[in-house]
């Protein structure tokens, strides 16, 4: 069982965090979501900050995560 903690860090980074555009976010979102599932402790501050502030990308990340979570086993 893994629970996403995307929002937990966002508040800390509001002022000084790196900011991604939605295009940048989408370029990295597959890798980010897969890595989060493989390594529950993995953090990408730029991604997490963008996802915390961008509902469209957050929805995309969540959909991807659910898709990967439901991968049929061998
Ligand atoms: Zn976005």
CSV table of N, CA and C and ligand atoms in Angstrom, one decimal:
chain,number,residue,atom,x,y,z
A,1,UNK,N,0.9,-1.2,0.0
A,1,UNK,CA,0.0,0.0,0.0
A,1,UNK,C,0.9,1.3,0.0
A,2,UNK,N,0.7,2.1,-0.9
A,2,UNK,CA,1.4,3.4,-1.0
A,2,UNK,C,0.4,4.5,-1.0
A,3,UNK,N,0.7,5.5,-0.2
A,3,UNK,CA,-0.1,6.7,-0.3
A,3,UNK,C,0.7,7.9,-0.8
A,4,UNK,N,0.2,8.5,-1.8
A,4,UNK,CA,0.9,9.7,-2.3
A,4,UNK,C,0.9,10.8,-1.3
A,5,UNK,N,2.1,11.5,-1.2
A,5,UNK,CA,2.2,12.6,-0.3
A,5,UNK,C,2.6,13.8,-1.0
A,6,UNK,N,2.0,14.0,-2.2
A,6,UNK,CA,2.5,15.0,-3.1
A,6,UNK,C,2.3,16.4,-2.4
A,7,UNK,N,1.2,16.6,-1.7
A,7,UNK,CA,0.9,17.9,-1.2
A,7,UNK,C,1.7,18.3,0.0
A,8,UNK,N,2.4,17.3,0.7
A,8,UNK,CA,3.0,17.6,2.0
A,8,UNK,C,4.1,18.6,1.9
A,9,UNK,N,4.8,18.7,0.8
A,9,UNK,CA,6.0,19.5,0.7
A,9,UNK,C,5.7,20.9,0.1
A,10,UNK,N,4.6,21.0,-0.6
A,10,UNK,CA,4.3,22.1,-1.4
A,10,UNK,C,4.3,23.4,-0.6
A,11,UNK,N,3.8,23.4,0.6
A,11,UNK,CA,3.7,24.6,1.4
A,11,UNK,C,5.1,25.1,1.7
A,12,UNK,N,6.1,24.2,1.8
A,12,UNK,CA,7.4,24.7,2.2
A,12,UNK,C,8.1,25.4,1.1
A,13,UNK,N,7.6,25.2,-0.1
A,13,UNK,CA,8.4,25.6,-1.3
A,13,UNK,C,7.8,26.7,-2.1
A,14,UNK,N,6.7,27.3,-1.5
A,14,UNK,CA,5.9,28.2,-2.3
A,14,UNK,C,6.8,29.4,-2.9
A,15,UNK,N,7.8,29.8,-2.2
A,15,UNK,CA,8.5,31.0,-2.6
A,15,UNK,C,9.7,30.7,-3.5
A,16,UNK,N,10.5,29.8,-3.2
A,16,UNK,CA,11.8,29.6,-3.8
A,16,UNK,C,11.9,28.4,-4.7
A,17,UNK,N,10.9,27.6,-4.8
A,17,UNK,CA,11.0,26.4,-5.5
A,17,UNK,C,11.2,26.6,-7.0
A,18,UNK,N,11.9,25.7,-7.7
A,18,UNK,CA,11.9,25.7,-9.1
A,18,UNK,C,10.5,25.6,-9.7
A,19,UNK,N,10.2,26.2,-10.8
A,19,UNK,CA,8.9,26.1,-11.3
A,19,UNK,C,9.0,25.5,-12.7
A,20,UNK,N,8.1,24.5,-12.9
A,20,UNK,CA,8.0,23.8,-14.2
A,20,UNK,C,6.8,24.4,-14.9
A,21,UNK,N,6.9,24.5,-16.2
A,21,UNK,CA,5.7,24.7,-17.0
A,21,UNK,C,5.0,23.4,-17.2
A,22,UNK,N,3.7,23.5,-17.7
A,22,UNK,CA,3.0,22.3,-17.9
A,22,UNK,C,3.7,21.4,-18.9
A,23,UNK,N,4.3,22.0,-19.9
A,23,UNK,CA,5.0,21.2,-20.9
A,23,UNK,C,6.2,20.4,-20.3
A,24,UNK,N,6.9,21.1,-19.4
A,24,UNK,CA,8.0,20.5,-18.7
A,24,UNK,C,7.5,19.3,-17.8
A,25,UNK,N,6.4,19.6,-17.2
A,25,UNK,CA,5.8,18.7,-16.3
A,25,UNK,C,5.4,17.4,-17.0
A,26,UNK,N,4.7,17.6,-18.2
A,26,UNK,CA,4.3,16.5,-19.0
A,26,UNK,C,5.4,15.7,-19.5
A,27,UNK,N,6.5,16.4,-19.8
A,27,UNK,CA,7.7,15.6,-20.3
A,27,UNK,C,8.2,14.6,-19.3
A,28,UNK,N,8.1,15.0,-18.0
A,28,UNK,CA,8.7,14.2,-17.0
A,28,UNK,C,7.7,13.4,-16.2
A,29,UNK,N,6.4,13.5,-16.5
A,29,UNK,CA,5.4,13.0,-15.6
A,29,UNK,C,5.4,11.4,-15.6
A,30,UNK,N,5.6,10.8,-16.7
A,30,UNK,CA,5.6,9.4,-16.8
A,30,UNK,C,6.7,8.8,-15.9
A,31,UNK,N,7.9,9.4,-16.1
A,31,UNK,CA,9.1,8.9,-15.3
A,31,UNK,C,8.9,9.2,-13.8
A,32,UNK,N,8.3,10.3,-13.5
A,32,UNK,CA,8.1,10.7,-12.1
A,32,UNK,C,7.1,9.7,-11.4
A,33,UNK,N,6.0,9.5,-12.1
A,33,UNK,CA,5.0,8.6,-11.5
A,33,UNK,C,5.5,7.2,-11.3
A,34,UNK,N,6.2,6.7,-12.4
A,34,UNK,CA,6.8,5.3,-12.3
A,34,UNK,C,7.8,5.2,-11.1
A,35,UNK,N,8.6,6.3,-11.0
A,35,UNK,CA,9.6,6.2,-10.0
A,35,UNK,C,9.0,6.3,-8.6
A,36,UNK,N,8.0,7.1,-8.5
A,36,UNK,CA,7.3,7.2,-7.2
A,36,UNK,C,6.7,5.9,-6.8
A,37,UNK,N,6.3,5.1,-7.7
A,37,UNK,CA,5.7,3.8,-7.4
A,37,UNK,C,6.8,2.8,-7.0
A,38,UNK,N,7.9,2.9,-7.7
A,38,UNK,CA,9.1,2.0,-7.5
A,38,UNK,C,9.8,2.4,-6.2
A,39,UNK,N,9.9,3.7,-5.9
A,39,UNK,CA,10.6,4.1,-4.7
A,39,UNK,C,9.7,5.1,-4.0
A,40,UNK,N,9.0,4.5,-3.0
A,40,UNK,CA,8.0,5.4,-2.2
A,40,UNK,C,8.6,6.6,-1.6
A,41,UNK,N,9.9,6.6,-1.4
A,41,UNK,CA,10.6,7.8,-0.8
A,41,UNK,C,11.1,8.8,-1.8
A,42,UNK,N,10.9,8.5,-3.1
A,42,UNK,CA,11.5,9.3,-4.1
A,42,UNK,C,10.8,10.7,-4.1
A,43,UNK,N,11.5,11.7,-4.3
A,43,UNK,CA,10.9,13.1,-4.3
A,43,UNK,C,11.6,13.8,-5.5
A,44,UNK,N,10.7,14.6,-6.2
A,44,UNK,CA,11.2,15.5,-7.2
A,44,UNK,C,10.5,16.8,-6.9
A,45,UNK,N,11.2,17.7,-6.3
A,45,UNK,CA,10.6,18.9,-5.7
A,45,UNK,C,9.9,19.8,-6.8
A,46,UNK,N,10.6,19.9,-7.9
A,46,UNK,CA,10.0,20.7,-9.0
A,46,UNK,C,8.7,20.1,-9.4
A,47,UNK,N,8.6,18.8,-9.6
A,47,UNK,CA,7.4,18.1,-10.0
A,47,UNK,C,6.3,18.2,-8.9
A,48,UNK,N,6.7,18.0,-7.7
A,48,UNK,CA,5.8,18.0,-6.6
A,48,UNK,C,5.2,19.4,-6.4
A,49,UNK,N,6.0,20.4,-6.6
A,49,UNK,CA,5.5,21.8,-6.5
A,49,UNK,C,4.5,22.1,-7.6
A,50,UNK,N,4.9,21.7,-8.8
A,50,UNK,CA,4.0,21.9,-9.9
A,50,UNK,C,2.7,21.2,-9.7
A,51,UNK,N,2.7,19.9,-9.4
A,51,UNK,CA,1.5,19.1,-9.2
A,51,UNK,C,0.6,19.7,-8.1
A,52,UNK,N,1.3,20.2,-7.1
A,52,UNK,CA,0.5,20.8,-5.9
A,52,UNK,C,-0.3,22.0,-6.4
A,53,UNK,N,0.3,22.7,-7.4
A,53,UNK,CA,-0.4,24.0,-7.8
A,53,UNK,C,-1.1,23.9,-9.1
A,54,UNK,N,-1.1,22.8,-9.7
A,54,UNK,CA,-1.7,22.6,-11.1
A,54,UNK,C,-2.6,21.4,-11.1
A,55,UNK,N,-3.9,21.7,-11.1
A,55,UNK,CA,-4.9,20.6,-11.0
A,55,UNK,C,-4.9,19.7,-12.2
A,56,UNK,N,-4.6,20.3,-13.4
A,56,UNK,CA,-4.6,19.5,-14.6
A,56,UNK,C,-3.5,18.5,-14.6
A,57,UNK,N,-2.3,18.9,-14.2
A,57,UNK,CA,-1.2,17.9,-14.2
A,57,UNK,C,-1.4,17.0,-13.0
A,58,UNK,N,-1.9,17.4,-11.9
A,58,UNK,CA,-2.2,16.6,-10.8
A,58,UNK,C,-3.1,15.4,-11.1
A,59,UNK,N,-4.2,15.8,-11.9
A,59,UNK,CA,-5.1,14.8,-12.4
A,59,UNK,C,-4.4,13.8,-13.3
A,60,UNK,N,-3.6,14.3,-14.1
A,60,UNK,CA,-2.8,13.4,-15.1
A,60,UNK,C,-1.9,12.5,-14.3
A,61,UNK,N,-1.3,13.0,-13.3
A,61,UNK,CA,-0.4,12.2,-12.5
A,61,UNK,C,-1.2,11.1,-11.7
A,62,UNK,N,-2.3,11.5,-11.2
A,62,UNK,CA,-3.1,10.5,-10.5
A,62,UNK,C,-3.7,9.4,-11.4
A,63,UNK,N,-4.1,9.8,-12.6
A,63,UNK,CA,-4.6,8.8,-13.6
A,63,UNK,C,-3.5,7.9,-14.0
A,64,UNK,N,-2.3,8.4,-14.2
A,64,UNK,CA,-1.1,7.6,-14.5
A,64,UNK,C,-0.8,6.6,-13.4
A,65,UNK,N,-0.8,7.1,-12.2
A,65,UNK,CA,-0.5,6.3,-11.1
A,65,UNK,C,-1.5,5.2,-10.9
A,66,UNK,N,-2.8,5.5,-11.1
A,66,UNK,CA,-3.8,4.4,-11.0
A,66,UNK,C,-3.6,3.4,-12.1
A,67,UNK,N,-3.3,3.9,-13.3
A,67,UNK,CA,-3.0,3.0,-14.4
A,67,UNK,C,-1.9,2.0,-14.1
A,68,UNK,N,-0.8,2.6,-13.6
A,68,UNK,CA,0.4,1.8,-13.3
A,68,UNK,C,0.1,0.8,-12.1
A,69,UNK,N,-0.7,1.3,-11.1
A,69,UNK,CA,-1.0,0.5,-10.0
A,69,UNK,C,-1.8,-0.7,-10.4
A,70,UNK,N,-2.5,-0.6,-11.4
A,70,UNK,CA,-3.4,-1.7,-11.8
A,70,UNK,C,-2.8,-2.6,-12.9
A,71,UNK,N,-1.5,-2.4,-13.2
A,71,UNK,CA,-0.9,-3.3,-14.2
A,71,UNK,C,-1.1,-4.7,-13.8
A,72,UNK,N,-1.6,-5.5,-14.8
A,72,UNK,CA,-1.8,-6.9,-14.5
A,72,UNK,C,-0.5,-7.6,-14.3
A,73,UNK,N,-0.5,-8.5,-13.3
A,73,UNK,CA,0.8,-9.2,-13.1
A,73,UNK,C,0.9,-10.3,-14.1
A,74,UNK,N,2.1,-10.9,-14.1
A,74,UNK,CA,2.4,-12.0,-15.1
A,74,UNK,C,1.6,-13.2,-14.8
B,1,LIG,ZN1,0.6,21.8,-15.1
